[in-house]
JSON list of C-alpha atoms in Angstrom, two decimals:
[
{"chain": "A", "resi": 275, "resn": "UNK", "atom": "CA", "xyz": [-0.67, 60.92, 1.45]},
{"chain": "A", "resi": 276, "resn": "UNK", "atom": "CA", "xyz": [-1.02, 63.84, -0.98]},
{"chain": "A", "resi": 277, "resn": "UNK", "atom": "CA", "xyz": [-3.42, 63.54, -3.72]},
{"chain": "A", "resi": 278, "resn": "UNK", "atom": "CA", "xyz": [-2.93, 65.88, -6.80]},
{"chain": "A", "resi": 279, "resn": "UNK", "atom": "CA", "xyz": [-5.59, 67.30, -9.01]},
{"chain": "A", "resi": 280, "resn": "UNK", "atom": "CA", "xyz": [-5.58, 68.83, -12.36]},
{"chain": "A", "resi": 281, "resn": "UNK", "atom": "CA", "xyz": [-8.98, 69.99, -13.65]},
{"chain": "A", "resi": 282, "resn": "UNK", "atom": "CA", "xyz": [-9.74, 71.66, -16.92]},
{"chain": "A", "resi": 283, "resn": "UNK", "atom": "CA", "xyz": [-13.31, 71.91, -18.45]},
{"chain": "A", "resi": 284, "resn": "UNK", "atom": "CA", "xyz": [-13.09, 73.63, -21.99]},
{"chain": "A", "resi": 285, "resn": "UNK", "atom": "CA", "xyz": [-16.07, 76.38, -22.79]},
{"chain": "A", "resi": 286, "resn": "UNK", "atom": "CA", "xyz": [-17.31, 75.39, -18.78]},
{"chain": "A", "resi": 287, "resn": "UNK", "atom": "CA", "xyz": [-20.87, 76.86, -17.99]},
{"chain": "A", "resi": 288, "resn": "UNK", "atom": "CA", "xyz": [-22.06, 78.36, -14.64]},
{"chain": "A", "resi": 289, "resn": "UNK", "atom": "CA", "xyz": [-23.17, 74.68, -13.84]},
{"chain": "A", "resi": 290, "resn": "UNK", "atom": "CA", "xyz": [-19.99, 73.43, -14.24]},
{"chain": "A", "resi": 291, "resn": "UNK", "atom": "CA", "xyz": [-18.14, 75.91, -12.26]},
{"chain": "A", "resi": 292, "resn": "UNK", "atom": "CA", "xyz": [-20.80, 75.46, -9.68]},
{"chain": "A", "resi": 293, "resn": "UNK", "atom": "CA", "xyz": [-20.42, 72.08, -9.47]},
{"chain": "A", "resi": 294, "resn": "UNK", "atom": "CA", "xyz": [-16.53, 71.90, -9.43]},
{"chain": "A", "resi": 295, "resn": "UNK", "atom": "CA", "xyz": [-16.80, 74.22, -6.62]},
{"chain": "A", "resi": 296, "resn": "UNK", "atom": "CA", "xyz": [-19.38, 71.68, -5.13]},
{"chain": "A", "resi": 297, "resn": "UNK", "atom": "CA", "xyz": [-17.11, 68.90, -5.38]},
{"chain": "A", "resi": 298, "resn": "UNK", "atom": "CA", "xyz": [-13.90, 71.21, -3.73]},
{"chain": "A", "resi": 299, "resn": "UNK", "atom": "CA", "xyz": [-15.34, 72.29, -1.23]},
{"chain": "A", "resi": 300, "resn": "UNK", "atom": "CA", "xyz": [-14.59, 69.73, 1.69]},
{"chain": "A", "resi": 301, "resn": "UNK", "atom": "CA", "xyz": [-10.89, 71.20, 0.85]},
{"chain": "A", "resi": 302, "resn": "UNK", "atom": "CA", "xyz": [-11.20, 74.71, 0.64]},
{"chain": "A", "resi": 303, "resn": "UNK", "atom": "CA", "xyz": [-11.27, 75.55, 4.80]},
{"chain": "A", "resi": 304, "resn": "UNK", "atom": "CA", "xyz": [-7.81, 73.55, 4.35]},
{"chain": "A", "resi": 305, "resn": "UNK", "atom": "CA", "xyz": [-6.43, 76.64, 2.10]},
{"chain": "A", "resi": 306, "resn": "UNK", "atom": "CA", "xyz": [-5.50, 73.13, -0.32]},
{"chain": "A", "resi": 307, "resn": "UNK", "atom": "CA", "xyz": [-7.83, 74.35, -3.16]},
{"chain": "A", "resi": 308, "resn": "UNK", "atom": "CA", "xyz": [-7.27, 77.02, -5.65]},
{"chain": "A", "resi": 309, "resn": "UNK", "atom": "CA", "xyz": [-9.85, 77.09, -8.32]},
{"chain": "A", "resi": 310, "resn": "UNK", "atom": "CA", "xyz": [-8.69, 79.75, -11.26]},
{"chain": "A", "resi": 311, "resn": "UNK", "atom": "CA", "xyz": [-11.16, 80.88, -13.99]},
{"chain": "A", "resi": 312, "resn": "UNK", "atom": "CA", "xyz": [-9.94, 81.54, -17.65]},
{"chain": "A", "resi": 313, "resn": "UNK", "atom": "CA", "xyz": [-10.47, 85.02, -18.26]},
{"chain": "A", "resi": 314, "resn": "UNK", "atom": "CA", "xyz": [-10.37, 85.40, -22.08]},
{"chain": "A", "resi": 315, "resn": "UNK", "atom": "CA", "xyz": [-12.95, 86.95, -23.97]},
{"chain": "A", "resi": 316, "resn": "UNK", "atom": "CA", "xyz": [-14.67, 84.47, -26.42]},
{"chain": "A", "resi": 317, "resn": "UNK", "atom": "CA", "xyz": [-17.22, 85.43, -29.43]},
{"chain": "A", "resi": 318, "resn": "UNK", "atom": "CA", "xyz": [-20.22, 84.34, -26.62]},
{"chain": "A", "resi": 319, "resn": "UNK", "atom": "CA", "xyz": [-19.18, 86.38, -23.98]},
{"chain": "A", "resi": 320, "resn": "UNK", "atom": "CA", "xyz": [-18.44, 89.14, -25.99]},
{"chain": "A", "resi": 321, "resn": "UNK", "atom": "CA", "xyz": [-21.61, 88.76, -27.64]},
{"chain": "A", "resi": 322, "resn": "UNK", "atom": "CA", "xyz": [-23.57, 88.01, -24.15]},
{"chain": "A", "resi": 323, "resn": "UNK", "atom": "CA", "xyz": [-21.71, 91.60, -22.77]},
{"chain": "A", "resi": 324, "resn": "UNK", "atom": "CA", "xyz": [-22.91, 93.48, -25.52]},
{"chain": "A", "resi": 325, "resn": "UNK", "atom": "CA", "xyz": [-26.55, 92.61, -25.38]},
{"chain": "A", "resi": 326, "resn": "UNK", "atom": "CA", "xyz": [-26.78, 93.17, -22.17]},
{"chain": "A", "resi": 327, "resn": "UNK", "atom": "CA", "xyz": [-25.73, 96.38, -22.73]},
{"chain": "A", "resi": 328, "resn": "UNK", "atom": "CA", "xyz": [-27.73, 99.67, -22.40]},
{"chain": "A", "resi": 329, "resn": "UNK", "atom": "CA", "xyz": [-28.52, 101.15, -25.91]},
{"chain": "A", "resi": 330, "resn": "UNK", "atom": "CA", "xyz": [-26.26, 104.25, -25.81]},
{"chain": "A", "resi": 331, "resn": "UNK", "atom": "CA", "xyz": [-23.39, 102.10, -24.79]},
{"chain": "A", "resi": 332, "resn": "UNK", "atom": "CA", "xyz": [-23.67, 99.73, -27.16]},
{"chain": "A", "resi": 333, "resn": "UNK", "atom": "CA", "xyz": [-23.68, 102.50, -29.73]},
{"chain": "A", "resi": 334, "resn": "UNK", "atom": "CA", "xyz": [-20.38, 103.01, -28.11]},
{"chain": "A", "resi": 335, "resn": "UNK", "atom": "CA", "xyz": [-18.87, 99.91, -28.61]},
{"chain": "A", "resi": 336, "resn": "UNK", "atom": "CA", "xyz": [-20.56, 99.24, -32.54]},
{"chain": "A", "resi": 337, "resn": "UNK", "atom": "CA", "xyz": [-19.05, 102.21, -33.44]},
{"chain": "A", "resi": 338, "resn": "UNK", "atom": "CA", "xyz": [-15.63, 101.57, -32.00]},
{"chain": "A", "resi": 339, "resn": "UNK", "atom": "CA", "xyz": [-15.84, 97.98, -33.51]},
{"chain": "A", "resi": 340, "resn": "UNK", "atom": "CA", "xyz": [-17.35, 99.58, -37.05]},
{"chain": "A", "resi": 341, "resn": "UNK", "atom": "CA", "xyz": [-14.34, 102.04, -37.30]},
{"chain": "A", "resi": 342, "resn": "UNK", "atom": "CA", "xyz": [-11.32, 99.70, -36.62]},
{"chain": "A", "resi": 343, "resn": "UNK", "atom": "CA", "xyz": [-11.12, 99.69, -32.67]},
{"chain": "A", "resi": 344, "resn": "UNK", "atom": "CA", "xyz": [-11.59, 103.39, -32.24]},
{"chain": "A", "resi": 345, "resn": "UNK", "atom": "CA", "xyz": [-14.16, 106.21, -32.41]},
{"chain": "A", "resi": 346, "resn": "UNK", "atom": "CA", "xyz": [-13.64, 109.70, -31.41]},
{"chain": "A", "resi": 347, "resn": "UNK", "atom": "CA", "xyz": [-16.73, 111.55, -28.64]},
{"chain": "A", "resi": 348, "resn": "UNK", "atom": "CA", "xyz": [-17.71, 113.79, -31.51]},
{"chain": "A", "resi": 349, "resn": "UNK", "atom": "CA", "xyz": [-18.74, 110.84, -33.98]},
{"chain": "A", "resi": 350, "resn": "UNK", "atom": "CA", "xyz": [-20.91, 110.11, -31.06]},
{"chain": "A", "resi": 351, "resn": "UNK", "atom": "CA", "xyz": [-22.50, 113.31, -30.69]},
{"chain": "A", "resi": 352, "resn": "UNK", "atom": "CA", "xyz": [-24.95, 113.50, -33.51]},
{"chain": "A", "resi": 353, "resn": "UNK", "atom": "CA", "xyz": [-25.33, 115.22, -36.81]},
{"chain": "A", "resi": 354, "resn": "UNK", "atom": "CA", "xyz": [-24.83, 118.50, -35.68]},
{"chain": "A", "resi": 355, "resn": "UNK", "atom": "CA", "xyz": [-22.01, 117.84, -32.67]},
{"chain": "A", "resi": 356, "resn": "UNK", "atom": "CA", "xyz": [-24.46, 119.03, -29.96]},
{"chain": "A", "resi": 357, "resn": "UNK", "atom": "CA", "xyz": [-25.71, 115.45, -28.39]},
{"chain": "A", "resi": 358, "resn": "UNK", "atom": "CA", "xyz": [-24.49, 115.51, -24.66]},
{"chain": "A", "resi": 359, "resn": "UNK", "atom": "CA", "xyz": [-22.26, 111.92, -24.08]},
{"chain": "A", "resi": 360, "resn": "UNK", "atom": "CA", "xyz": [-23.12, 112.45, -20.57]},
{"chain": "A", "resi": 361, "resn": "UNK", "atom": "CA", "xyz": [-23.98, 108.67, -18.95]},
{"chain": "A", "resi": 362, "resn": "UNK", "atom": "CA", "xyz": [-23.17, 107.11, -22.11]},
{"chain": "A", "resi": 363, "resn": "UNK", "atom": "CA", "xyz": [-20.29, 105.25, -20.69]},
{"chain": "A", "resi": 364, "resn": "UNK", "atom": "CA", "xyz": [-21.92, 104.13, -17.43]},
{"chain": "A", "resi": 365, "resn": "UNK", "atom": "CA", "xyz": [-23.37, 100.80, -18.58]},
{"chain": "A", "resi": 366, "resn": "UNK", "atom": "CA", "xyz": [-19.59, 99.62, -19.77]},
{"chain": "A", "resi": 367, "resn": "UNK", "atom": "CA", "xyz": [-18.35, 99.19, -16.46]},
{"chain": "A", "resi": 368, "resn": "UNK", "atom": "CA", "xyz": [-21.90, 98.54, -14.86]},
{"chain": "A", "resi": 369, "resn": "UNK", "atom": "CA", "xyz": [-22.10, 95.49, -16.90]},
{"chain": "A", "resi": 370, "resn": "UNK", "atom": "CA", "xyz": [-18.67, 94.47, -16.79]},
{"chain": "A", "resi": 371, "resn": "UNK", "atom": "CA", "xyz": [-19.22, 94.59, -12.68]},
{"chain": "A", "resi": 372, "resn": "UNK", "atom": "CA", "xyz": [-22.81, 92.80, -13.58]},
{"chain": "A", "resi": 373, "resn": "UNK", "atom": "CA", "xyz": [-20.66, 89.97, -15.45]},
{"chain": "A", "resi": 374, "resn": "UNK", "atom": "CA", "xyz": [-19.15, 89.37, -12.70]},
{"chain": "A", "resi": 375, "resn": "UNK", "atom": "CA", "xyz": [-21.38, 89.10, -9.83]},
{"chain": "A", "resi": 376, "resn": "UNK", "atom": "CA", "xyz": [-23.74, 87.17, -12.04]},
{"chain": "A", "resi": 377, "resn": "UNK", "atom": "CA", "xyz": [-21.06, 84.75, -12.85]},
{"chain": "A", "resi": 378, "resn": "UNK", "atom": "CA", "xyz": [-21.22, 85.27, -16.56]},
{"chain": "A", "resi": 379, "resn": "UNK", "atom": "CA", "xyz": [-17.50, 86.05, -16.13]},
{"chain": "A", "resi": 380, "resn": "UNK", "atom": "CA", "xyz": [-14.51, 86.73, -13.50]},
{"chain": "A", "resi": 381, "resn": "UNK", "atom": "CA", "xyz": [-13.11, 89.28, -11.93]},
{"chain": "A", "resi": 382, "resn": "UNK", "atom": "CA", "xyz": [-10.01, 88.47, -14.24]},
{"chain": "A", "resi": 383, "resn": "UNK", "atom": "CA", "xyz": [-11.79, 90.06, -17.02]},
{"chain": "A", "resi": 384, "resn": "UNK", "atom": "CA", "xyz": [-10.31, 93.03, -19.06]},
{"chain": "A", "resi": 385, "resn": "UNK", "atom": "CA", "xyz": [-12.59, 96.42, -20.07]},
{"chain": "A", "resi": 386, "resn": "UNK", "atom": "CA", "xyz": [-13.40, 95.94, -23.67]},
{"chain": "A", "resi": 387, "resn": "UNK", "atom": "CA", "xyz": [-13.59, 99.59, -24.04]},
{"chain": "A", "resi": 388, "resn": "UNK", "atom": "CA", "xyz": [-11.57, 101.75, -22.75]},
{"chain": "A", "resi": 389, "resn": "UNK", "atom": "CA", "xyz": [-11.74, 105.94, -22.55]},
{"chain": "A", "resi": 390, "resn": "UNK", "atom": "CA", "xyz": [-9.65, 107.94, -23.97]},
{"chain": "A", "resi": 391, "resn": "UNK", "atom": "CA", "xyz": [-8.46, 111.69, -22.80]},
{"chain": "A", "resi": 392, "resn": "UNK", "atom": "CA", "xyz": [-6.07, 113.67, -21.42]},
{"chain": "A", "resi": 393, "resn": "UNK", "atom": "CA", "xyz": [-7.50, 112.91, -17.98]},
{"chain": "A", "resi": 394, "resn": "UNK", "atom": "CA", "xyz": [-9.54, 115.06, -15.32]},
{"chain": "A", "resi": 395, "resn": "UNK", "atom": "CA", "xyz": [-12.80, 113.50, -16.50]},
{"chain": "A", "resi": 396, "resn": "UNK", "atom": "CA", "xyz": [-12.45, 115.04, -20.24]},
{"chain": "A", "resi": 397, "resn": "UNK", "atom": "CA", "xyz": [-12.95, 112.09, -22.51]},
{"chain": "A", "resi": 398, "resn": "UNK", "atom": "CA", "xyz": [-12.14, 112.67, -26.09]},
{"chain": "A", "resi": 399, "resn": "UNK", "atom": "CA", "xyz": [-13.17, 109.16, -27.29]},
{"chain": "A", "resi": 400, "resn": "UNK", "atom": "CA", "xyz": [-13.02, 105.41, -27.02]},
{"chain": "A", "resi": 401, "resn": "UNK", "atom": "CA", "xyz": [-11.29, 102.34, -27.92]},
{"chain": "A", "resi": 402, "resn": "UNK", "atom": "CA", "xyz": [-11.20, 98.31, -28.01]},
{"chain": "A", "resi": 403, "resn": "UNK", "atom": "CA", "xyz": [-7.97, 97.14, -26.76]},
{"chain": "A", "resi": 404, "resn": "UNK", "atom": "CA", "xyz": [-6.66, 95.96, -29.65]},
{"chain": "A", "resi": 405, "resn": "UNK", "atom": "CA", "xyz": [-5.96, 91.91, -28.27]},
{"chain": "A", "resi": 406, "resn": "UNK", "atom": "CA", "xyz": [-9.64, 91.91, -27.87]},
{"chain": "A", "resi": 407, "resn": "UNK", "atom": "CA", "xyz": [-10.89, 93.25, -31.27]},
{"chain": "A", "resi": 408, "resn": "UNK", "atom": "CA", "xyz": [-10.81, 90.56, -33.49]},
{"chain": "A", "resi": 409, "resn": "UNK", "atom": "CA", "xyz": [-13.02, 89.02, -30.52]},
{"chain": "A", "resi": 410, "resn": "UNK", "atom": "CA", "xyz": [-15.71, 91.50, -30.33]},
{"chain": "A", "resi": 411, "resn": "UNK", "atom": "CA", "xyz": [-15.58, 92.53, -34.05]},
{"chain": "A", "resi": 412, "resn": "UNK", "atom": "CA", "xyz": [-16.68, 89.07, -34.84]},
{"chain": "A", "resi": 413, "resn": "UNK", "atom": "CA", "xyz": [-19.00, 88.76, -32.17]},
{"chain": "A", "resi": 414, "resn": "UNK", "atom": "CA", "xyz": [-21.06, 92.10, -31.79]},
{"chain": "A", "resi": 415, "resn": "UNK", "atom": "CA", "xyz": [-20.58, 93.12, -35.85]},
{"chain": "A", "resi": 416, "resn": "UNK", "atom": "CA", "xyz": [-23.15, 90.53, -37.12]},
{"chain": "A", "resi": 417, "resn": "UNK", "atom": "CA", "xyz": [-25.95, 91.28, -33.97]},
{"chain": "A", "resi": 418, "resn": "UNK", "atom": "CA", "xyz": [-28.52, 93.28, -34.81]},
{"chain": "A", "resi": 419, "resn": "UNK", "atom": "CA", "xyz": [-26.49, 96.23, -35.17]},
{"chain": "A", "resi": 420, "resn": "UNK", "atom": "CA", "xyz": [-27.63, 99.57, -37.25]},
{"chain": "A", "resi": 421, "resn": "UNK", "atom": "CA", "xyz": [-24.84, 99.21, -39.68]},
{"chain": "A", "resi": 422, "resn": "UNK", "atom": "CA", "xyz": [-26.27, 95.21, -39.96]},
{"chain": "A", "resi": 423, "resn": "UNK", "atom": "CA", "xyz": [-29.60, 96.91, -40.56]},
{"chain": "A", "resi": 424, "resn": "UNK", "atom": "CA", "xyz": [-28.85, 99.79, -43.36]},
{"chain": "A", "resi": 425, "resn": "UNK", "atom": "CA", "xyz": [-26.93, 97.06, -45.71]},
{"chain": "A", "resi": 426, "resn": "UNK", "atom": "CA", "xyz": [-29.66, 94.44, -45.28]},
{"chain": "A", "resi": 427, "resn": "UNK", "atom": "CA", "xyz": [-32.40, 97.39, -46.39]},
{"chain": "A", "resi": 428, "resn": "UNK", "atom": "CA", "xyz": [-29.82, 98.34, -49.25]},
{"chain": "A", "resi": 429, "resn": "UNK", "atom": "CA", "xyz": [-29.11, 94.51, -50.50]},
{"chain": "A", "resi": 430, "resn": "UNK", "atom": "CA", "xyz": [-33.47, 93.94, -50.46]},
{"chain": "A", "resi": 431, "resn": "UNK", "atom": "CA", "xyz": [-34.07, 97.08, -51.76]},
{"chain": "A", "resi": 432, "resn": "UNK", "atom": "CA", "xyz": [-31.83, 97.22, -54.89]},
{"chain": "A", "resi": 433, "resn": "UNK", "atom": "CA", "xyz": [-33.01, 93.63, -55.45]},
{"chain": "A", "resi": 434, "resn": "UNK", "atom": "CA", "xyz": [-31.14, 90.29, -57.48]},
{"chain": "A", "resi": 435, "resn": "UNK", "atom": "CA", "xyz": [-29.20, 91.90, -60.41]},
{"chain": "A", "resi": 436, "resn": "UNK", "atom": "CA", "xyz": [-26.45, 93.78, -57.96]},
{"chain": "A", "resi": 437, "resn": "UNK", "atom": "CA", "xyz": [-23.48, 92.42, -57.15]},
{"chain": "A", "resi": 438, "resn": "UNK", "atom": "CA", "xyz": [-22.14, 93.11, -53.53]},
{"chain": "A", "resi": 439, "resn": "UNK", "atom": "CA", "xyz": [-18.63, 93.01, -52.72]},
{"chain": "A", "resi": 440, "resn": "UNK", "atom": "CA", "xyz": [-16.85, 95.15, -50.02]},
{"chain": "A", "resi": 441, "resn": "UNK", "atom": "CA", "xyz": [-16.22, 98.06, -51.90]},
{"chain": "A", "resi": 442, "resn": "UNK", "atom": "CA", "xyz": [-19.86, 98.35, -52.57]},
{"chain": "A", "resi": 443, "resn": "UNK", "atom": "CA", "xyz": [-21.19, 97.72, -48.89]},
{"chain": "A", "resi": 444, "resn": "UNK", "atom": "CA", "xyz": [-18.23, 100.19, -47.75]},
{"chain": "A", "resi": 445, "resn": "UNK", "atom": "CA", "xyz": [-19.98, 103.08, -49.89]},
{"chain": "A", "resi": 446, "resn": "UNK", "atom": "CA", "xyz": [-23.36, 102.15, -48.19]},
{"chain": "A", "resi": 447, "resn": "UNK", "atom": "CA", "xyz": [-22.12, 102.79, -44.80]},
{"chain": "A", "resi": 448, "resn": "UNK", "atom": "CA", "xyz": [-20.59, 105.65, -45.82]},
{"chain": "A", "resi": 449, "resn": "UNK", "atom": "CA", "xyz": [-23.60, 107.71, -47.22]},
{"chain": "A", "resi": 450, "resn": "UNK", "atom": "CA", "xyz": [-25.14, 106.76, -44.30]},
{"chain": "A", "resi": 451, "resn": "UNK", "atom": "CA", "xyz": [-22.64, 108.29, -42.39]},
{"chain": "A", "resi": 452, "resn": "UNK", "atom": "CA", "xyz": [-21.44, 104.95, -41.12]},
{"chain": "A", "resi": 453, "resn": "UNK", "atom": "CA", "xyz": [-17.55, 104.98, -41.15]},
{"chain": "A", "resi": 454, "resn": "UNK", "atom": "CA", "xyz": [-16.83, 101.12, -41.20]},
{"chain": "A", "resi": 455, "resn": "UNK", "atom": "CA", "xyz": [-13.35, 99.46, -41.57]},
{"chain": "A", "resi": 456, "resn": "UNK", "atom": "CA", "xyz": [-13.35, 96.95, -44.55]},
{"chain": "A", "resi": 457, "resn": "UNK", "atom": "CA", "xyz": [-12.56, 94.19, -42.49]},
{"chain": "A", "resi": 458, "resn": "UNK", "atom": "CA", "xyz": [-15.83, 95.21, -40.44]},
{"chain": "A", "resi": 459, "resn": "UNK", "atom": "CA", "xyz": [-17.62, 95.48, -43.42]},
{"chain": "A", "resi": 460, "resn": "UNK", "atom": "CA", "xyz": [-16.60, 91.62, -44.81]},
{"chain": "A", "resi": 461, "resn": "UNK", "atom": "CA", "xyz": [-17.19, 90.69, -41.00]},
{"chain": "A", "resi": 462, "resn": "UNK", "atom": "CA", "xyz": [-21.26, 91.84, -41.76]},
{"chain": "A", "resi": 463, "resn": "UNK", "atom": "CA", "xyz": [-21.38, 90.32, -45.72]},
{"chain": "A", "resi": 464, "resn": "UNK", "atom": "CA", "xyz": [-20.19, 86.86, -44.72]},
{"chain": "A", "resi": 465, "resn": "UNK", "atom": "CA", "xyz": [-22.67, 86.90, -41.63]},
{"chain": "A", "resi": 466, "resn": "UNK", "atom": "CA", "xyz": [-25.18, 88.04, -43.92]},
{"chain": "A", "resi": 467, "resn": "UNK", "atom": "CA", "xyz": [-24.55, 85.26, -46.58]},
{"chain": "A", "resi": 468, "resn": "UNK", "atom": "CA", "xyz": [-24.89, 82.64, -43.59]},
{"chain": "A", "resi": 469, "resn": "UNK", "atom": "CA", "xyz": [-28.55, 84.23, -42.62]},
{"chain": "A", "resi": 470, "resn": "UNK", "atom": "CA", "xyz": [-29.37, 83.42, -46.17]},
{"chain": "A", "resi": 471, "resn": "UNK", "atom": "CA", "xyz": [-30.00, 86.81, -46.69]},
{"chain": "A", "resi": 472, "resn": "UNK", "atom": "CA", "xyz": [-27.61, 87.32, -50.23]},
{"chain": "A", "resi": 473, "resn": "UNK", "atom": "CA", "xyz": [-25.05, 83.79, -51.70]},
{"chain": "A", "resi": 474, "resn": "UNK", "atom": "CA", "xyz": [-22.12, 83.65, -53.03]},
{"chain": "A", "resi": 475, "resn": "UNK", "atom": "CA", "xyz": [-22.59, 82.41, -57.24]},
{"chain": "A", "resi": 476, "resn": "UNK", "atom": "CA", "xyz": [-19.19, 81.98, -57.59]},
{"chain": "A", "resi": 477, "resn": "UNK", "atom": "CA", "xyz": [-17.69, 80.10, -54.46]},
{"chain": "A", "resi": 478, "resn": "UNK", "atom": "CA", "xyz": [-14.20, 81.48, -55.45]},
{"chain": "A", "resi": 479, "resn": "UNK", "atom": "CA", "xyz": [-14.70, 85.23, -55.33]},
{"chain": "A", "resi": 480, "resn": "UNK", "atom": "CA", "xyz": [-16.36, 87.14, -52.85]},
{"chain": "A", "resi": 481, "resn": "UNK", "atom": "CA", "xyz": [-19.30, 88.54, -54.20]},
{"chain": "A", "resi": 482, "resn": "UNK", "atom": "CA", "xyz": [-22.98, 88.56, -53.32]},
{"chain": "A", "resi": 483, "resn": "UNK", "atom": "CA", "xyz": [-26.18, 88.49, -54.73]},
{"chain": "A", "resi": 484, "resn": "UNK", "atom": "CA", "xyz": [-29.54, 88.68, -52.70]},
{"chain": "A", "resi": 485, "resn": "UNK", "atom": "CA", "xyz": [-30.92, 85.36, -52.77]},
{"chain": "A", "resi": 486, "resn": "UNK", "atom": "CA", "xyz": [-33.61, 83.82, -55.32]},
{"chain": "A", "resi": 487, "resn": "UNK", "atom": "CA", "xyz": [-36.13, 83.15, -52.65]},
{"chain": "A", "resi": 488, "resn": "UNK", "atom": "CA", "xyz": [-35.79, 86.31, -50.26]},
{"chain": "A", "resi": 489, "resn": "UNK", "atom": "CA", "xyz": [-36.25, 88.90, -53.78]},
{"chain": "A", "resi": 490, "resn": "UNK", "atom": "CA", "xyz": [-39.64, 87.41, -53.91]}
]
């Protein structure tokens, strides 16, 4: 008799795979059970790898996200270019190697970030795989991130009468010294419109206004 089974559980949890393997494993010492893992990034793991990153490396990976999928080692250095990187990197693959033994995610999984250099340890910079950025853009962009931050003080501080659109939030980040894609900058004004932070008066265009009740 052979018996064929063909299990798929959509956005599975660590009980679930847990469980599965529970249910298998009368039939794994047989070699008759294979159990595979999806390993595609979605919005929650991306989101769950970023937080549990350490704070210099998720300055890494904002600022990649914030500047279209790349940023070069000197935008990371500081006002004046002298900030050792040194260690900055480390927690990227730590976690990623923490996903995994944890069972957040599997071995499957591909680096969000990658370095970038000529090789023999000199890293000029680092980027999202560009697959994966629409993920994490979406994902990390709207966490409490410090461009997130600057544009809500902006928006509360120049109060009801100004109307945000991109172009406006794009200028922010840059005299702040925050270079920011547009599409990362839309990614923060729509998350910010569903905090209830700023609304949309006219549903057919897309421009703010801080809302009635926060300007209080």
């Amino acid at each position: 008799m052979k018996i064929t089974l063909r299990l798929t559980i959509e956005a599975a949890t660590e009980e679930d795979l847990a469980r599965a393997q529970a249910f298998l494993a009368p039939y794994a010492n047989a070699g008759a059970v294979t159990v595979e893992q999806d390993g595609t990034w979605t919005a929650d793991l991306a989101e769950r790898y970023y937080l549990a990153l350490p704070p210099r490396s998720q300055r890494i990976l904002e600022e990649a996200l914030g500047r279209g999928g790349r940023v070069a080692a000197d935008d990371l250095r500081g006002d004046d270019g002298t900030d050792s990187l040194k260690g900055w990197s480390n927690g990227l693959t730590r976690t990623l190697n923490r996903g995994i033994n944890e069972g957040w995610w599997p071995s499957t999984m591909k680096a969000p970030v990658e370095a970038q250099g000529p090789g023999f340890g000199k890293v000029v910079g680092y980027k999202v795989p560009a697959e994966l950025y629409d993920t994490f853009a979406a994902a990390v962009l709207p966490l409490p991130t410090r461009r997130r931050a600057v544009l809500s003080s902006e928006i509360t501080g120049r109060g009801p009468e100004v109307r945000w659109d991109t172009q406006l939030a794009f200028e922010v980040f840059l005299a702040h010294g925050l270079d920011t894609t547009r599409q990362g900058t839309e990614i923060i004004l729509r998350h910010l419109a569903d905090t209830g932070l700023i609304h949309r008066p006219d549903p057919e265009r897309a421009v703010y206004r801080l809302a009635a009740e926060t300007s209080q």
